Amino acid sequence: MNTTPIEIGRLLRSSLTGFVAGCRVDQPSLPVFGTLVRVPIEDQLEAFGLVYDIHMDDDGLVRQLATSHSLPPEVIADNRNNRNMPVEISIITVGRRKTGILSHLLPGHPPVSLDVLYRCTSQEVRDFTTTGRLGYFRHILRAEELPVGELLAAHLEQARAAHRESGDPAWFKNATRELITLLRDDYPTLMSVLNALSDLGPE
Amino acid sequence: MPINYHQVQQQIPDFCKRASNQRQEALMAAGLLRDTLEKEGPQPGKLASLVESESATNKSLRCAKPFQESPACVHGLPEITRGITLIAADGSQINPSRHRQVEFSLINVATISLQTDSDSPSTINTESTIMDNFDLTAGTSFLTENIIALERDIRERKALLEQASGSNTPLLTLTDGPLELFRETNDAHLIGKMLGEYITILNGFLEKRVITAGYVDKPQSDLVARLLKLSIKNNNTRNLQEYDRMETIRVADINIFNPVLQNPGDRTSVFAIHSPWSKHFKDALELCFFYINVSQTDKPYLARVELPAWCASSPSLLDTLQAVVFQQCVIMGSRPYPYILHRAHELALITFEETTQLDSMLAQKMLDSGSSQEMISNKQSAKDLPGRGRYI
């Protein structure tokens, strides 16, 4: 698990409930699905979010190259490194840090274009996921257009590892129990989430 | 109002019929010229001296001239040379327009450098220069579209030479379009000056032994056809009527070579360009060209590659150029065109939005520095009004 903040990319567009950042294809720090990230908005305000989509657009040239029988390595490197096509990372906002205090409320205003996106450190993941009573799950469960089950499974897997690192294996069990409670009246979503979680297996 | 589709529709059948007839005639003439090429090709000296004798009486003669071998030769695709540094340049420009807020022009030249067979990223460089008419007292000409285009051509080649200086050999540099520098302008002094500069740059490539070439896509030139017509004209066995008919039909060289260059990567022999303008490019810098089939299928697709004589005289450099051009075209799949040239074009292209942005930046800065506010012309303002649903 990481211990220092890693810059991932910069914001392209945003709203209160989510934002999209752009980063280079060749970037070694490319986040994965479910990663907890943060964006400093102003001096004492940060937005926290979960990566729910990583999107790469094509263009006419890429389409044409894709049909080519063989692509030399220099052409692949040129396209990945020097063509103006950022990888778009979509993030759902799940909380904020205001004057140093973490909460699962939305930030008062969204981050703006070209703000820097950071991957949260293991400590930040632990701090965020133990603040309050896992209230940030409501943001995810409300977002019907997202692959909720998969996103929760991916996030919980990463958070479980962060908590295990600090000797807290019970966190995962508590988080699962909380999800069951939240979804007790929504059987289809509960089944989808539990199915995804069952695929995680033991750490 | 849209175009009058009713009128156009009535004209289309006649247009297509005439186009088809013309094509048929051109293909027939191409066949005759191909026969002549096969017959006369093995005597390149005879064809070359024909060009020389004709140019004595016809000062504006423009045609191909055999270069060191039979014009009928076909060269298959050589082995691909590995580990080459490829550099391409392309330019685009904003032409001056009095209808903008500020009358200015700009030349944007981009270069891209790729190391073949390597996964290291390409190196790119862009140079943008604002041009103006402010120093006319120095006796310089007004900036016209042709002068800007000429300046852009020179800057492209110069940028290539500069980039080539920092790269490792073996090196190959490429631009889109002919190597021959030619634009219509009325200023002979300026043209002479620019030509001198261009020749100095070409000499720079020669000194560094850096291959430099121009790639012409879908070429329509008829230099070889003119050479062969000249041969027919001087051949006593042909009747003059046949020659007269041939003279009226314009046959593009690719129509002659299409059935000849059947295999992917095939090229013709090298020809020199004989023209009043090309005479400025002497000896090692004499302008030459060949046609190459860049298609990977059974249907040939020919492009013309122009190169200086010193490159054309070296079989190994010629092989490298042929192989690299073909390899670059292969990258683009079913629509062959050198990948690196397309990338240079992408980098150099100035969009309409950028032009508008630059115009506003200049106008704002001039206003800030105390100049009176510049306005776009009323004509342009009217053109910019939202239309009535017609896409322009």
mmCIF file of N, CA, C and O in Angstrom, chain B residues 274-317:
data_model
loop_
_atom_site.group_PDB
_atom_site.id
_atom_site.type_symbol
_atom_site.label_atom_id
_atom_site.label_comp_id
_atom_site.label_asym_id
_atom_site.label_seq_id
_atom_site.Cartn_x
_atom_site.Cartn_y
_atom_site.Cartn_z
ATOM 1 N N HIS B 274 13.321 17.623 -65.654
ATOM 2 C CA HIS B 274 13.859 18.645 -66.538
ATOM 3 C C HIS B 274 12.807 19.756 -66.636
ATOM 4 O O HIS B 274 11.700 19.529 -67.115
ATOM 5 N N SER B 275 13.167 20.942 -66.162
ATOM 6 C CA SER B 275 12.249 22.081 -66.282
ATOM 7 C C SER B 275 13.058 23.365 -66.150
ATOM 8 O O SER B 275 14.181 23.336 -65.634
ATOM 9 N N PRO B 276 12.501 24.478 -66.594
ATOM 10 C CA PRO B 276 13.258 25.726 -66.461
ATOM 11 C C PRO B 276 13.587 26.001 -64.984
ATOM 12 O O PRO B 276 14.651 26.490 -64.654
ATOM 13 N N TRP B 277 12.684 25.677 -64.113
ATOM 14 C CA TRP B 277 12.873 25.953 -62.694
ATOM 15 C C TRP B 277 13.872 24.986 -62.060
ATOM 16 O O TRP B 277 14.706 25.359 -61.245
ATOM 17 N N SER B 278 13.778 23.733 -62.443
ATOM 18 C CA SER B 278 14.634 22.724 -61.805
ATOM 19 C C SER B 278 16.106 22.904 -62.179
ATOM 20 O O SER B 278 16.979 22.295 -61.569
ATOM 21 N N LYS B 279 16.360 23.756 -63.170
ATOM 22 C CA LYS B 279 17.761 23.972 -63.552
ATOM 23 C C LYS B 279 18.541 24.665 -62.440
ATOM 24 O O LYS B 279 19.763 24.693 -62.442
ATOM 25 N N HIS B 280 17.816 25.261 -61.495
ATOM 26 C CA HIS B 280 18.491 25.894 -60.360
ATOM 27 C C HIS B 280 19.092 24.842 -59.427
ATOM 28 O O HIS B 280 19.936 25.151 -58.604
ATOM 29 N N PHE B 281 18.621 23.625 -59.555
ATOM 30 C CA PHE B 281 19.102 22.546 -58.679
ATOM 31 C C PHE B 281 20.099 21.715 -59.486
ATOM 32 O O PHE B 281 19.710 20.870 -60.285
ATOM 33 N N LYS B 282 21.371 22.033 -59.279
ATOM 34 C CA LYS B 282 22.383 21.444 -60.165
ATOM 35 C C LYS B 282 23.138 20.285 -59.506
ATOM 36 O O LYS B 282 23.166 20.161 -58.292
ATOM 37 N N ASP B 283 23.760 19.487 -60.366
ATOM 38 C CA ASP B 283 24.676 18.409 -59.960
ATOM 39 C C ASP B 283 24.072 17.514 -58.873
ATOM 40 O O ASP B 283 23.054 16.902 -59.085
ATOM 41 N N ALA B 284 24.709 17.546 -57.696
ATOM 42 C CA ALA B 284 24.255 16.636 -56.627
ATOM 43 C C ALA B 284 22.844 16.965 -56.156
ATOM 44 O O ALA B 284 22.158 16.114 -55.595
ATOM 45 N N LEU B 285 22.425 18.193 -56.389
ATOM 46 C CA LEU B 285 21.089 18.590 -55.924
ATOM 47 C C LEU B 285 20.030 18.470 -57.021
ATOM 48 O O LEU B 285 18.880 18.866 -56.818
ATOM 49 N N GLU B 286 20.441 17.945 -58.175
ATOM 50 C CA GLU B 286 19.460 17.787 -59.255
ATOM 51 C C GLU B 286 18.237 17.023 -58.729
ATOM 52 O O GLU B 286 18.377 16.032 -57.997
ATOM 53 N N LEU B 287 17.055 17.501 -59.084
ATOM 54 C CA LEU B 287 15.839 16.897 -58.526
ATOM 55 C C LEU B 287 15.441 15.645 -59.292
ATOM 56 O O LEU B 287 15.380 15.662 -60.524
ATOM 57 N N CYS B 288 15.207 14.588 -58.535
ATOM 58 C CA CYS B 288 14.841 13.312 -59.146
ATOM 59 C C CYS B 288 13.556 12.796 -58.500
ATOM 60 O O CYS B 288 13.120 13.314 -57.475
ATOM 61 N N PHE B 289 12.999 11.771 -59.083
ATOM 62 C CA PHE B 289 11.796 11.172 -58.491
ATOM 63 C C PHE B 289 11.635 9.742 -58.969
ATOM 64 O O PHE B 289 12.229 9.324 -59.953
ATOM 65 N N PHE B 290 10.831 9.019 -58.216
ATOM 66 C CA PHE B 290 10.388 7.698 -58.671
ATOM 67 C C PHE B 290 8.958 7.489 -58.189
ATOM 68 O O PHE B 290 8.487 8.188 -57.282
ATOM 69 N N TYR B 291 8.288 6.542 -58.815
ATOM 70 C CA TYR B 291 6.951 6.170 -58.363
ATOM 71 C C TYR B 291 7.052 4.872 -57.579
ATOM 72 O O TYR B 291 7.860 4.002 -57.906
ATOM 73 N N ILE B 292 6.231 4.776 -56.550
ATOM 74 C CA ILE B 292 6.257 3.570 -55.720
ATOM 75 C C ILE B 292 4.824 3.098 -55.481
ATOM 76 O O ILE B 292 3.911 3.918 -55.301
ATOM 77 N N ASN B 293 4.652 1.798 -55.510
ATOM 78 C CA ASN B 293 3.342 1.224 -55.201
ATOM 79 C C ASN B 293 3.273 1.001 -53.694
ATOM 80 O O ASN B 293 3.931 0.117 -53.152
ATOM 81 N N VAL B 294 2.464 1.800 -53.028
ATOM 82 C CA VAL B 294 2.402 1.692 -51.561
ATOM 83 C C VAL B 294 1.218 0.837 -51.097
ATOM 84 O O VAL B 294 0.971 0.710 -49.908
ATOM 85 N N SER B 295 0.494 0.265 -52.051
ATOM 86 C CA SER B 295 -0.647 -0.573 -51.677
ATOM 87 C C SER B 295 -0.160 -1.937 -51.192
ATOM 88 O O SER B 295 0.866 -2.441 -51.630
ATOM 89 N N GLN B 296 -0.943 -2.533 -50.304
ATOM 90 C CA GLN B 296 -0.596 -3.890 -49.844
ATOM 91 C C GLN B 296 -1.490 -4.924 -50.493
ATOM 92 O O GLN B 296 -1.441 -6.097 -50.158
ATOM 93 N N THR B 297 -2.356 -4.454 -51.390
ATOM 94 C CA THR B 297 -3.299 -5.375 -52.023
ATOM 95 C C THR B 297 -2.933 -5.556 -53.502
ATOM 96 O O THR B 297 -1.919 -5.045 -53.974
ATOM 97 N N ASP B 298 -3.823 -6.242 -54.226
ATOM 98 C CA ASP B 298 -3.583 -6.466 -55.653
ATOM 99 C C ASP B 298 -3.792 -5.196 -56.469
ATOM 100 O O ASP B 298 -3.379 -5.115 -57.617
ATOM 101 N N LYS B 299 -4.492 -4.235 -55.888
ATOM 102 C CA LYS B 299 -4.785 -3.001 -56.623
ATOM 103 C C LYS B 299 -3.715 -1.965 -56.278
ATOM 104 O O LYS B 299 -3.662 -1.478 -55.138
ATOM 105 N N PRO B 300 -2.869 -1.638 -57.258
ATOM 106 C CA PRO B 300 -1.768 -0.713 -56.939
ATOM 107 C C PRO B 300 -2.275 0.681 -56.567
ATOM 108 O O PRO B 300 -3.311 1.123 -57.048
ATOM 109 N N TYR B 301 -1.533 1.325 -55.682
ATOM 110 C CA TYR B 301 -1.789 2.726 -55.336
ATOM 111 C C TYR B 301 -0.431 3.416 -55.378
ATOM 112 O O TYR B 301 0.457 3.111 -54.571
ATOM 113 N N LEU B 302 -0.268 4.306 -56.366
ATOM 114 C CA LEU B 302 1.064 4.874 -56.575
ATOM 115 C C LEU B 302 1.238 6.242 -55.929
ATOM 116 O O LEU B 302 0.314 7.057 -55.922
ATOM 117 N N ALA B 303 2.430 6.431 -55.424
ATOM 118 C CA ALA B 303 2.816 7.741 -54.895
ATOM 119 C C ALA B 303 4.122 8.130 -55.575
ATOM 120 O O ALA B 303 4.828 7.265 -56.109
ATOM 121 N N ARG B 304 4.413 9.431 -55.599
ATOM 122 C CA ARG B 304 5.694 9.864 -56.178
ATOM 123 C C ARG B 304 6.606 10.313 -55.047
ATOM 124 O O ARG B 304 6.159 10.975 -54.112
ATOM 125 N N VAL B 305 7.861 9.934 -55.135
ATOM 126 C CA VAL B 305 8.833 10.337 -54.123
ATOM 127 C C VAL B 305 9.907 11.153 -54.826
ATOM 128 O O VAL B 305 10.503 10.696 -55.802
ATOM 129 N N GLU B 306 10.110 12.366 -54.340
ATOM 130 C CA GLU B 306 11.154 13.220 -54.930
ATOM 131 C C GLU B 306 12.371 13.219 -54.020
ATOM 132 O O GLU B 306 12.237 13.225 -52.791
ATOM 133 N N LEU B 307 13.530 13.249 -54.614
ATOM 134 C CA LEU B 307 14.779 13.171 -53.848
ATOM 135 C C LEU B 307 15.901 13.846 -54.633
ATOM 136 O O LEU B 307 15.807 13.966 -55.854
ATOM 137 N N PRO B 308 16.940 14.291 -53.963
ATOM 138 C CA PRO B 308 18.055 14.889 -54.711
ATOM 139 C C PRO B 308 18.930 13.824 -55.367
ATOM 140 O O PRO B 308 18.952 12.674 -54.916
ATOM 141 N N ALA B 309 19.640 14.227 -56.399
ATOM 142 C CA ALA B 309 20.425 13.263 -57.190
ATOM 143 C C ALA B 309 21.445 12.509 -56.345
ATOM 144 O O ALA B 309 21.700 11.328 -56.588
ATOM 145 N N TRP B 310 22.038 13.163 -55.345
ATOM 146 C CA TRP B 310 23.070 12.457 -54.576
ATOM 147 C C TRP B 310 22.485 11.264 -53.816
ATOM 148 O O TRP B 310 23.180 10.267 -53.603
ATOM 149 N N CYS B 311 21.201 11.369 -53.436
ATOM 150 C CA CYS B 311 20.543 10.217 -52.788
ATOM 151 C C CYS B 311 20.223 9.157 -53.847
ATOM 152 O O CYS B 311 20.393 7.956 -53.613
ATOM 153 N N ALA B 312 19.746 9.651 -55.001
ATOM 154 C CA ALA B 312 19.338 8.732 -56.066
ATOM 155 C C ALA B 312 20.524 7.961 -56.637
ATOM 156 O O ALA B 312 20.360 6.870 -57.177
ATOM 157 N N SER B 313 21.730 8.533 -56.515
ATOM 158 C CA SER B 313 22.923 7.870 -57.070
ATOM 159 C C SER B 313 23.417 6.738 -56.178
ATOM 160 O O SER B 313 24.259 5.946 -56.597
ATOM 161 N N SER B 314 22.945 6.727 -54.946
ATOM 162 C CA SER B 314 23.444 5.704 -54.017
ATOM 163 C C SER B 314 22.412 4.588 -53.896
ATOM 164 O O SER B 314 21.331 4.790 -53.335
ATOM 165 N N PRO B 315 22.733 3.391 -54.401
ATOM 166 C CA PRO B 315 21.754 2.292 -54.330
ATOM 167 C C PRO B 315 21.309 1.990 -52.901
ATOM 168 O O PRO B 315 20.135 1.691 -52.659
ATOM 169 N N SER B 316 22.216 2.105 -51.951
ATOM 170 C CA SER B 316 21.817 1.760 -50.575
ATOM 171 C C SER B 316 20.864 2.809 -49.998
ATOM 172 O O SER B 316 19.890 2.469 -49.323
ATOM 173 N N LEU B 317 21.128 4.085 -50.286
ATOM 174 C CA LEU B 317 20.219 5.130 -49.786
ATOM 175 C C LEU B 317 18.848 5.020 -50.448
ATOM 176 O O LEU B 317 17.810 5.199 -49.814
#
